[in-house]
Structure formats: structure tokens, C-alpha cells
mmCIF file of C-alpha atoms and ligand atoms in Angstrom:
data_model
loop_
_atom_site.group_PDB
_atom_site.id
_atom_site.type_symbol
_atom_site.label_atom_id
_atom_site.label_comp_id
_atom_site.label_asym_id
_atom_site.label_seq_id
_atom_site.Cartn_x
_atom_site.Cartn_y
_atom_site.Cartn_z
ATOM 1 C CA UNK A 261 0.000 0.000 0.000
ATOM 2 C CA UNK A 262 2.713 2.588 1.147
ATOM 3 C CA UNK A 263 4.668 1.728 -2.481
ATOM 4 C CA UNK A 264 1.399 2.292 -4.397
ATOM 5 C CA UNK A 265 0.851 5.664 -2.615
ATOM 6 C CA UNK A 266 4.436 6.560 -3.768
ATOM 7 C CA UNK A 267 4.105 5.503 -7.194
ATOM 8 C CA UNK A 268 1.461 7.716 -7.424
ATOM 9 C CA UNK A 269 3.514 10.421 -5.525
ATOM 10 C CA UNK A 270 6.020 10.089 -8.020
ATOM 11 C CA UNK A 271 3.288 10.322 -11.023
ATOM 12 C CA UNK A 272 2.206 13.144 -9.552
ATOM 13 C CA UNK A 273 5.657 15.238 -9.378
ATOM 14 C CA UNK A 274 6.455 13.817 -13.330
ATOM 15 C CA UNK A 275 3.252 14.976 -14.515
ATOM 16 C CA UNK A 276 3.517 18.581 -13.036
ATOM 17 C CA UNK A 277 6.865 18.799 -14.447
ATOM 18 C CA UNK A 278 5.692 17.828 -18.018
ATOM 19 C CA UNK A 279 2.988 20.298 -17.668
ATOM 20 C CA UNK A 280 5.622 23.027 -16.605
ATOM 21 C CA UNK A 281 7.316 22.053 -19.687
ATOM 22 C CA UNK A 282 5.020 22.421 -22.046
ATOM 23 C CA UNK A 283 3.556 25.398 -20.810
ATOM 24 C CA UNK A 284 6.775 26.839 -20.279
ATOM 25 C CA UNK A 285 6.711 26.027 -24.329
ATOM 26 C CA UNK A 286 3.601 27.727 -24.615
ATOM 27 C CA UNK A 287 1.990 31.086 -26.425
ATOM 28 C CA UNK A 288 -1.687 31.708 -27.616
ATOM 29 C CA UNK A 289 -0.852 33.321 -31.242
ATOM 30 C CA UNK A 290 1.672 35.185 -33.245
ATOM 31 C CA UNK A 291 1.725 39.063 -34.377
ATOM 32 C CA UNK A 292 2.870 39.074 -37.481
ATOM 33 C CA UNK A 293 4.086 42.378 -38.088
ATOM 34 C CA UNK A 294 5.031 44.971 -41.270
ATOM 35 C CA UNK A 295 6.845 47.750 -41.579
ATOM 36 C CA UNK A 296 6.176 50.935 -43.653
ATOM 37 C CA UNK A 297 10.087 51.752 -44.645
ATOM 38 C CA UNK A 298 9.079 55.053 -45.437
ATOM 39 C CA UNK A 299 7.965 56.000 -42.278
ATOM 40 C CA UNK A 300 10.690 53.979 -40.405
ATOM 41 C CA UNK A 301 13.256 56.413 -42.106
ATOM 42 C CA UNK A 302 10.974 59.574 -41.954
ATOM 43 C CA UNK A 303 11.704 60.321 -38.049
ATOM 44 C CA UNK A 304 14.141 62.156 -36.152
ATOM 45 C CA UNK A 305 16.221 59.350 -35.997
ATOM 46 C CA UNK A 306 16.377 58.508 -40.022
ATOM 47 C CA UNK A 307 17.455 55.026 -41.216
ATOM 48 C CA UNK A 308 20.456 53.003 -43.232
ATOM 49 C CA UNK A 309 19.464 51.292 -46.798
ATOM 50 C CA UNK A 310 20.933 47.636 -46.718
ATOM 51 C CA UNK A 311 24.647 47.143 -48.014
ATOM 52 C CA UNK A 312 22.634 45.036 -50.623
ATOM 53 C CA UNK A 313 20.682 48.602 -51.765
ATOM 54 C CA UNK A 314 17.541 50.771 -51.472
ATOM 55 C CA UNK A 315 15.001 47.999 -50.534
ATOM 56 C CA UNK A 316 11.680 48.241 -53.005
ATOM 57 C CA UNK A 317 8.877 50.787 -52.014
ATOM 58 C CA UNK A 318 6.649 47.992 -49.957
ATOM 59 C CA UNK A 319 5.843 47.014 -46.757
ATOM 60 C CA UNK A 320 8.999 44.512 -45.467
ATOM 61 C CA UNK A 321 8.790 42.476 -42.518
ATOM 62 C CA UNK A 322 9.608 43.056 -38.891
ATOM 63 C CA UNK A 323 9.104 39.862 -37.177
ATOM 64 C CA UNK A 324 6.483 36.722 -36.106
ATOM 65 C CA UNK A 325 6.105 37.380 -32.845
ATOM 66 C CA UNK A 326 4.615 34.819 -29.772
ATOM 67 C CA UNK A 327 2.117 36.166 -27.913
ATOM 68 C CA UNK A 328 0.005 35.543 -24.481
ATOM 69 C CA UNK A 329 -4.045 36.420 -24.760
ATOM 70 C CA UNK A 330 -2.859 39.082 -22.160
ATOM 71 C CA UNK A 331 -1.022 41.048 -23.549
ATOM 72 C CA UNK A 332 2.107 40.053 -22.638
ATOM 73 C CA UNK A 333 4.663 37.928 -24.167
ATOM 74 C CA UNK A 334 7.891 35.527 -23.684
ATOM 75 C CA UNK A 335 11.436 36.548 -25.399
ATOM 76 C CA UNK A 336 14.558 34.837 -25.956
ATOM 77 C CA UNK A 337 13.375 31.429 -24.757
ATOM 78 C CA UNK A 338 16.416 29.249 -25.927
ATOM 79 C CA UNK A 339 19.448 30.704 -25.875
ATOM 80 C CA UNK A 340 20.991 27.548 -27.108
ATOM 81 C CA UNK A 341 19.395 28.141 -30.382
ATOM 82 C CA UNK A 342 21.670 30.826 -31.440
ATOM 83 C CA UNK A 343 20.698 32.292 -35.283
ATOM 84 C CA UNK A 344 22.531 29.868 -37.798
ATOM 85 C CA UNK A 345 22.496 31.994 -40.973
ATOM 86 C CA UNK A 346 23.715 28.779 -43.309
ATOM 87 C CA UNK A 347 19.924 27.293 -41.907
ATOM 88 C CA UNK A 348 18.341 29.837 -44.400
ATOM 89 C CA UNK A 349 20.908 30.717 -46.907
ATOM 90 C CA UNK A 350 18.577 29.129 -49.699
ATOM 91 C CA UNK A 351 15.893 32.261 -48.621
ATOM 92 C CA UNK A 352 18.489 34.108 -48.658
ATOM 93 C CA UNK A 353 17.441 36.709 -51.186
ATOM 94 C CA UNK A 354 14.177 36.665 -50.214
ATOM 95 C CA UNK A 355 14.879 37.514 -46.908
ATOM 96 C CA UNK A 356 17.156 40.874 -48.514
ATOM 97 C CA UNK A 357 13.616 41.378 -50.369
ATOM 98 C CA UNK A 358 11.155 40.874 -48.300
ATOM 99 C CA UNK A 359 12.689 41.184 -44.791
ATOM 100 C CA UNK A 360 14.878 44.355 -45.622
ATOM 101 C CA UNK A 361 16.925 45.965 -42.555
ATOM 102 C CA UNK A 362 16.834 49.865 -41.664
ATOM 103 C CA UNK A 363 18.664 50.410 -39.112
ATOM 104 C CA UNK A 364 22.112 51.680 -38.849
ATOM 105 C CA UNK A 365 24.548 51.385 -39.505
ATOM 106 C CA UNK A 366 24.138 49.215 -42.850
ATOM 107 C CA UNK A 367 24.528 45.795 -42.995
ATOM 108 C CA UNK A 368 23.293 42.623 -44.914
ATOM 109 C CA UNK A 369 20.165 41.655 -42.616
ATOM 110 C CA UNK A 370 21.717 38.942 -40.783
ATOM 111 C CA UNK A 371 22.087 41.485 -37.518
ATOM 112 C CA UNK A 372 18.428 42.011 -37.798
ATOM 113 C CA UNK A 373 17.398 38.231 -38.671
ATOM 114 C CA UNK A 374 19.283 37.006 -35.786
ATOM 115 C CA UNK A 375 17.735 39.686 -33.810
ATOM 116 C CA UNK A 376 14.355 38.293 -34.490
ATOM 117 C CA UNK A 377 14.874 34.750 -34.129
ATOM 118 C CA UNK A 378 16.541 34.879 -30.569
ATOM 119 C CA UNK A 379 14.431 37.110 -29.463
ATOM 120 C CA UNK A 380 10.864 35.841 -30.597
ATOM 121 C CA UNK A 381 11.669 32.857 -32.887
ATOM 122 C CA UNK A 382 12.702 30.536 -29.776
ATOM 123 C CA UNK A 383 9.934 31.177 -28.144
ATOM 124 C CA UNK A 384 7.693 28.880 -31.027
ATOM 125 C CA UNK A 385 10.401 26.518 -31.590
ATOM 126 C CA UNK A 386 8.248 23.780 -30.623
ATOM 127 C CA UNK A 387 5.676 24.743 -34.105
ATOM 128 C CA UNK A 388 8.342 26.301 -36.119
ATOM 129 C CA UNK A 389 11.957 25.670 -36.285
ATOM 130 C CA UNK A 390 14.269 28.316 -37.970
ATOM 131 C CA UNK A 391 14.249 27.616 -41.264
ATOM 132 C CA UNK A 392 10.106 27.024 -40.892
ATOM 133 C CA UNK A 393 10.096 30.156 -38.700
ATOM 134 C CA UNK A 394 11.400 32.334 -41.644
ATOM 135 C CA UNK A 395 9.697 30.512 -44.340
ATOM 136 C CA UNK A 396 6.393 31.040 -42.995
ATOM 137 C CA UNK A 397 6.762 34.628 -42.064
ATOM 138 C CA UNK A 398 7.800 35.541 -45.934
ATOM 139 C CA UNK A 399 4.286 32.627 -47.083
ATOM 140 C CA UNK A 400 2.443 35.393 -44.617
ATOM 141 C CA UNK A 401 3.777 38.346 -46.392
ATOM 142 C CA UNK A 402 2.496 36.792 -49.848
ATOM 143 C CA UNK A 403 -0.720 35.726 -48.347
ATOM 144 C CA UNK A 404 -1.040 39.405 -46.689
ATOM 145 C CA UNK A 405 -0.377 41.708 -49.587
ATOM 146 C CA UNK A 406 -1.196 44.664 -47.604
ATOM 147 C CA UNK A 407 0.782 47.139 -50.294
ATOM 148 C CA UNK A 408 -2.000 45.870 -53.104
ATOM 149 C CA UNK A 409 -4.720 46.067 -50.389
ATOM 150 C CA UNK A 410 -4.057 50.180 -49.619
ATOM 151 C CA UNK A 411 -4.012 50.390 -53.090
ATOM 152 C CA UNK A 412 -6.918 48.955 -54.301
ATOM 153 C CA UNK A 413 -8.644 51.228 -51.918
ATOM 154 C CA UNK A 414 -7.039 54.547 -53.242
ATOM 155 C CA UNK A 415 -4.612 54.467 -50.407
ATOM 156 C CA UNK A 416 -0.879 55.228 -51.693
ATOM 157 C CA UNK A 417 2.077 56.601 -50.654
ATOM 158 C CA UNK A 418 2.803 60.157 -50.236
ATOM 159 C CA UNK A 419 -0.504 61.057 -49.141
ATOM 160 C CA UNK A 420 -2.571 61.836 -46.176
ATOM 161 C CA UNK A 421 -5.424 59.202 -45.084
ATOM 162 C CA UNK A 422 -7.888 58.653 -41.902
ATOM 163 C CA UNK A 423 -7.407 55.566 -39.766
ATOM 164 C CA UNK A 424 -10.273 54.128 -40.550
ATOM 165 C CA UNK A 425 -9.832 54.117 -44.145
ATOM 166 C CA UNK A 426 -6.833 52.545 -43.569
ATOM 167 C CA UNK A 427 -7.785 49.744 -41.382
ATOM 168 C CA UNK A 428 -11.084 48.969 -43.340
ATOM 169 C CA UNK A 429 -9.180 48.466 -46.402
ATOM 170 C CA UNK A 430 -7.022 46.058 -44.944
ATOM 171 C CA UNK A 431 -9.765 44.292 -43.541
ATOM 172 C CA UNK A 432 -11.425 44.065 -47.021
ATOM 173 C CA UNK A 433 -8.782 42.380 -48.411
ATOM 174 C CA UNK A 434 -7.304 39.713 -45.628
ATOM 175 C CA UNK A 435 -10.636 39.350 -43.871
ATOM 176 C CA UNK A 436 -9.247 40.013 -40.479
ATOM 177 C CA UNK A 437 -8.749 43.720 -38.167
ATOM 178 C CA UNK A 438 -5.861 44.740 -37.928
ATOM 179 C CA UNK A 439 -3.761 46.990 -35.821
ATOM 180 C CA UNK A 440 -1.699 50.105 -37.022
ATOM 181 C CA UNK A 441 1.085 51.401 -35.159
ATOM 182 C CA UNK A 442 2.109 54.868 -36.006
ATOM 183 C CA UNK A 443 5.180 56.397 -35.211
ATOM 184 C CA UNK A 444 6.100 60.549 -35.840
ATOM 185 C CA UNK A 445 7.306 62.085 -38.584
ATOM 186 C CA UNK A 446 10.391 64.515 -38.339
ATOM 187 C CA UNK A 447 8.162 67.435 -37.826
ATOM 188 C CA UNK A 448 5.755 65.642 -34.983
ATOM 189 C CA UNK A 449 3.232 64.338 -37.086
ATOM 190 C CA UNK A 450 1.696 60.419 -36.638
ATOM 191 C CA UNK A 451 2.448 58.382 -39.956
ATOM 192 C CA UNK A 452 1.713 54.998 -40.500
ATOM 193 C CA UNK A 453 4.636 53.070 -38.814
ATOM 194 C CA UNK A 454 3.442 49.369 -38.636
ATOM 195 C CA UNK A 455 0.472 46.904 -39.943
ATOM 196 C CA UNK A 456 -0.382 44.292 -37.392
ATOM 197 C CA UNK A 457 -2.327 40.948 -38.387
ATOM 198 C CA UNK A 458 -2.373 37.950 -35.980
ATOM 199 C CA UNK A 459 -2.281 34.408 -36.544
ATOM 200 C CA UNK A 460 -2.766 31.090 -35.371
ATOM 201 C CA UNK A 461 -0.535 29.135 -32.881
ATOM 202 C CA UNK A 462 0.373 26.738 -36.002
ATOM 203 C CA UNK A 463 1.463 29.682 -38.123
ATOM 204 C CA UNK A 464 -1.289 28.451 -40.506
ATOM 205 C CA UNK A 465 -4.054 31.286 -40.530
ATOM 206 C CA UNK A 466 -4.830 34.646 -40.190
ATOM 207 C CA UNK A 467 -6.744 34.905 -36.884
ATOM 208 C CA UNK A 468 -8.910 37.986 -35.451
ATOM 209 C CA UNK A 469 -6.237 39.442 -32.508
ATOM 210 C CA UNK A 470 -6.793 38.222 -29.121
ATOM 211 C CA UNK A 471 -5.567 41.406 -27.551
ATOM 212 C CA UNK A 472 -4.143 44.570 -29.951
ATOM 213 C CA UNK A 473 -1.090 46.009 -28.290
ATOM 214 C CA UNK A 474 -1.193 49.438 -27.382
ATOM 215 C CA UNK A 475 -0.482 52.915 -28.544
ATOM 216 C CA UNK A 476 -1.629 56.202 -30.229
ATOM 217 C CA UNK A 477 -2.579 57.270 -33.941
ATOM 218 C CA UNK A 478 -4.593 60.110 -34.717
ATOM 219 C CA UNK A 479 -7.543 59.756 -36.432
ATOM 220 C CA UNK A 480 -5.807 61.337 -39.448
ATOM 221 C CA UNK A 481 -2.166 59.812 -40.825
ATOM 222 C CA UNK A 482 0.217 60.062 -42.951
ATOM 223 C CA UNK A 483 1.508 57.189 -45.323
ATOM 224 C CA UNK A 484 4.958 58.500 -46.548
ATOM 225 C CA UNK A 485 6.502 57.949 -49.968
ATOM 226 C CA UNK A 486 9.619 56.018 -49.641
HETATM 227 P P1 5GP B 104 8.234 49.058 -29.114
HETATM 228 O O1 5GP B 104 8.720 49.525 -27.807
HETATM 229 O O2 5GP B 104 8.925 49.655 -30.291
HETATM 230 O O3 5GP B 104 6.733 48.970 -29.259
HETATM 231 O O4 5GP B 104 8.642 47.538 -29.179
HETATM 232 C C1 5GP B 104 9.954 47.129 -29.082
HETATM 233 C C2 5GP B 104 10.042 45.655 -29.333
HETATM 234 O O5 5GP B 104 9.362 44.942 -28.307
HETATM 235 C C3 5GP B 104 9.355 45.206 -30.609
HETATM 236 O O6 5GP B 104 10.110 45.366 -31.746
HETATM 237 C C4 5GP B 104 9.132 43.747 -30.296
HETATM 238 O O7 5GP B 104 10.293 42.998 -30.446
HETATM 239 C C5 5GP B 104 8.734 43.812 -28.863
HETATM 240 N N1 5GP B 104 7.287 43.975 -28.712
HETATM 241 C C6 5GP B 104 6.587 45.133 -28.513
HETATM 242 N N2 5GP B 104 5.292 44.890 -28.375
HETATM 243 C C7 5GP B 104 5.137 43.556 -28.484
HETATM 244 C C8 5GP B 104 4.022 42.686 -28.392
HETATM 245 O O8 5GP B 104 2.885 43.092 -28.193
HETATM 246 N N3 5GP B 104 4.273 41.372 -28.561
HETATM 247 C C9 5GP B 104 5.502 40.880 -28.774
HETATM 248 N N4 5GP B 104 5.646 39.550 -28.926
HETATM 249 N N5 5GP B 104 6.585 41.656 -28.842
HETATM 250 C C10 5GP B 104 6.411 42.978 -28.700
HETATM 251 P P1 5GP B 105 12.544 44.686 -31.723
HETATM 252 O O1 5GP B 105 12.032 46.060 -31.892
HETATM 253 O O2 5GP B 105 12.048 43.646 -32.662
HETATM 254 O O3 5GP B 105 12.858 44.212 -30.364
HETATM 255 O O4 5GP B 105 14.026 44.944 -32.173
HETATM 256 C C1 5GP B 105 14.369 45.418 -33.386
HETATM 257 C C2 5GP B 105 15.877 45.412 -33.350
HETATM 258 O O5 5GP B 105 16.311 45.154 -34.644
HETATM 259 C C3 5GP B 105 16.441 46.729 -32.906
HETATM 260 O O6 5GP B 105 17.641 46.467 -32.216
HETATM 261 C C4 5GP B 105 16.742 47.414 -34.208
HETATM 262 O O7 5GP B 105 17.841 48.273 -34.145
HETATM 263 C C5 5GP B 105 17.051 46.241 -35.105
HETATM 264 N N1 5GP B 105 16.667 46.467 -36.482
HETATM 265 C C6 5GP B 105 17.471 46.272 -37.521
HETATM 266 N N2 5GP B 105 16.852 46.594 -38.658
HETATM 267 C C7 5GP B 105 15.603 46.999 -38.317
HETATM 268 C C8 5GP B 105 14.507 47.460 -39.084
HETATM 269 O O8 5GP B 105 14.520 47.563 -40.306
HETATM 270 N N3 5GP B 105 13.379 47.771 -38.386
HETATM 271 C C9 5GP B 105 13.305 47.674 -37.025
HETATM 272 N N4 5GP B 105 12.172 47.995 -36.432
HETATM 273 N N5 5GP B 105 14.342 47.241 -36.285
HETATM 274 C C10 5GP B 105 15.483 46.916 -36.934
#
């Protein structure tokens, strides 16, 4: 009788650890988020064209980011999954295309890459491992044409637009509400900075957001030419 009771002592313990583990593992969708390089380079703070040149006038990505239905989210969950660039060198120049870096100084994307895999990409290793993590991300980008979707609404660059306009036309074409993210021009006013979309846990679908993060727009923007 006593061993049975501490057999089932022991089950006990092993199962709570497995559940630690997995939910440890855990998140409740992705962001998948796009950036306008236009208004990344129109701030106070200005911006570095790739070593591999001017990237083309679209939306490029940021990142696939894990998310909790609160809000909140985990980073840099394995940090013995460092970025392996020769895992991806065959989307190579789509990455350059699609997934263009800003920042300065210049450099080839791999800062930026590496940036988003250790940060957020180790935190859904257990759906999508690198290579899948970066593959899926550029599927999303083709799958969310958001670019084609401003346009077909009247909505280019280089004009002035409301935030409703914006988001309705984006929800027209991918079926789901997203989230803008403005950030401020060099002379204070709110442009449109990032398109949020969110997706499912298996990186499958587009999803209605759980929770939209937070921050300010007004109900007017700008979408700079780039
Ligand atoms: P910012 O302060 O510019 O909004 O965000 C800085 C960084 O924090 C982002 O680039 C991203 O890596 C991370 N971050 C900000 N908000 C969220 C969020 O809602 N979810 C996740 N997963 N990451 C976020
Ligand atoms: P997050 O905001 O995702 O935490 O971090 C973005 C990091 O990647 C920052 O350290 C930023 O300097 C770097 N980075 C490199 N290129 C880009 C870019 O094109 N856009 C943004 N938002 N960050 C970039």
C-alpha cells in the first residue's frame, strides 16, 4: 500500500513537471508584423538602406512574434538556439527582399534576422523551427499583400489618409482587423509606422487578434513615400 501511494507520488511530481514544460513552451498566437520603410526612415532618428541597396517601395517584414491572450509575451526562450544563418541561406534573397533591414549602420540583414529569431523565434520553436520560422513569415507576407490592399482602396504613398480608411481596407482584403502602429514624422506628425495581423498558434491562418497592443494614432495619418 505505502509503495502504491508513492508511485502515485512520483506520477504526480512527473506529470507537473511535463505540464511546466510544455507550458513553459507555450503562447496563444503570433503578431505578425510589417513595416512601412518610409515612415521607419521619416523620423528624427532617419534610417540606413541595406549594403545590398535601397530595398523596393513595400511594406517589409519586422518579425512573427509569440504572444500571451494578455497582452504580454515571452522573449529569448532558448538561448541555445543561437541564429545559424547557413539554416536559411537558400531564402536568402528573399529575406534581402522581403525582410529588408533599416537600421544603422548598414549591414546585410543577418544582424536584424538574428535579432528576431533569438528574441521571438525561440519562443515557437516547438511549431516552427528556424528555417520554418522564416519561411512562414515571408508565405504570410504573400498571403497578406497589404501594399495591393491600400491600393486597391485609393490608399498610396505620399498622401494623407484617416485611420479608418486605412484599417477597413485592410480588412477588405485579408478578412481580419488589424492593428496600425504609427510612429512621428520629423516634424511631430503620426504616420503609418506598422500593420499588425495575428495568426494562429500553427502559423497556418490569419486569426482575429486576441488582444491589440497598445499605442496612439490620430484619427488622421500620414503614409509617406519612400
Ligand atoms: P516598441 O517599444 O517599439 O513597441 O517595441 C519594441 C520591441 O518589443 C518590438 O520590436 C518587439 O520585439 C517587442 N514587442 C513590442 N510589443 C510587443 C508585443 O505586443 N508582442 C511581442 N511579442 N513583442 C512585442
Ligand atoms: P525589436 O524592436 O524587434 O525588439 O528589435 C528590433 C531590433 O532590430 C532593434 O535592435 C533594431 O535596431 C534592429 N533592427 C534592424 N533593422 C531593423 C529594421 O529595419 N526595423 C526595425 N524595427 N528594427 C530593426
Amino acid at each position: 500500500m505505502v509503495k502504491f501511494q508513492c508511485s502515485i507520488a512520483i506520477n504526480l511530481v512527473l506529470l507537473q513537471c511535463l505540464l511546466a514544460l510544455v507550458a513553459s513552451q507555450s503562447f496563444d498566437f503570433f503578431y505578425f508584423v510589417q513595416q512601412w520603410p518610409g515612415s521607419y526612415c521619416d523620423t528624427a532618428q532617419s534610417c540606413c538602406y541595406p549594403t545590398t541597396g535601397k530595398p523596393a517601395a513595400d511594406f517589409g517584414i519586422h518579425g512573427l512574434w509569440p504572444n500571451y491572450n494578455d497582452g504580454s509575451y515571452p522573449s529569448n526562450c532558448d538561448p541555445n538556439s543561437p541564429f545559424n544563418p547557413s539554416e536559411i541561406s537558400d531564402l536568402e534573397s528573399s529575406m534581402q527582399k522581403n525582410w529588408p533591414t533599416l537600421a544603422c549602420p548598414s549591414g546585410d540583414g543577418q544582424t536584424f534576422w538574428s535579432h528576431e529569431w533569438e528574441k521571438h523565434g525561440t519562443c515557437s520553436e516547438s511549431v516552427l523551427d528556424e528555417h520554418a520560422y522564416f519561411e512562414t513569415a515571408l508565405g504570410l507576407k504573400q498571403k497578406a499583400n497589404l501594399l495591393q490592399a491600400l491600393k486597391s482602396a485609393g490608399i498610396t504613398p505620399g498622401g494623407s489618409y484617416s485611420l479608418k480608411s486605412i484599417k477597413d481596407a485592410i480588412m477588405e482584403a485579408a478578412g481580419y482587423t488589424p492593428w496600425i502602429e504609427c510612429n512621428k514624422d520629423s516634424s511631430g506628425n503620426y504616420q503609418l509606422y506598422q500593420i499588425y495581423l495575428c495568426v494562429d498558434t500553427s502559423a497556418s491562418k490569419l486569426i482575429e487578434c486576441p488582444v491589440f497592443p497598445k499605442g496612439a494614432c490620430s484619427s488622421e495619418i500620414e503614409f509617406p513615400s519612400f
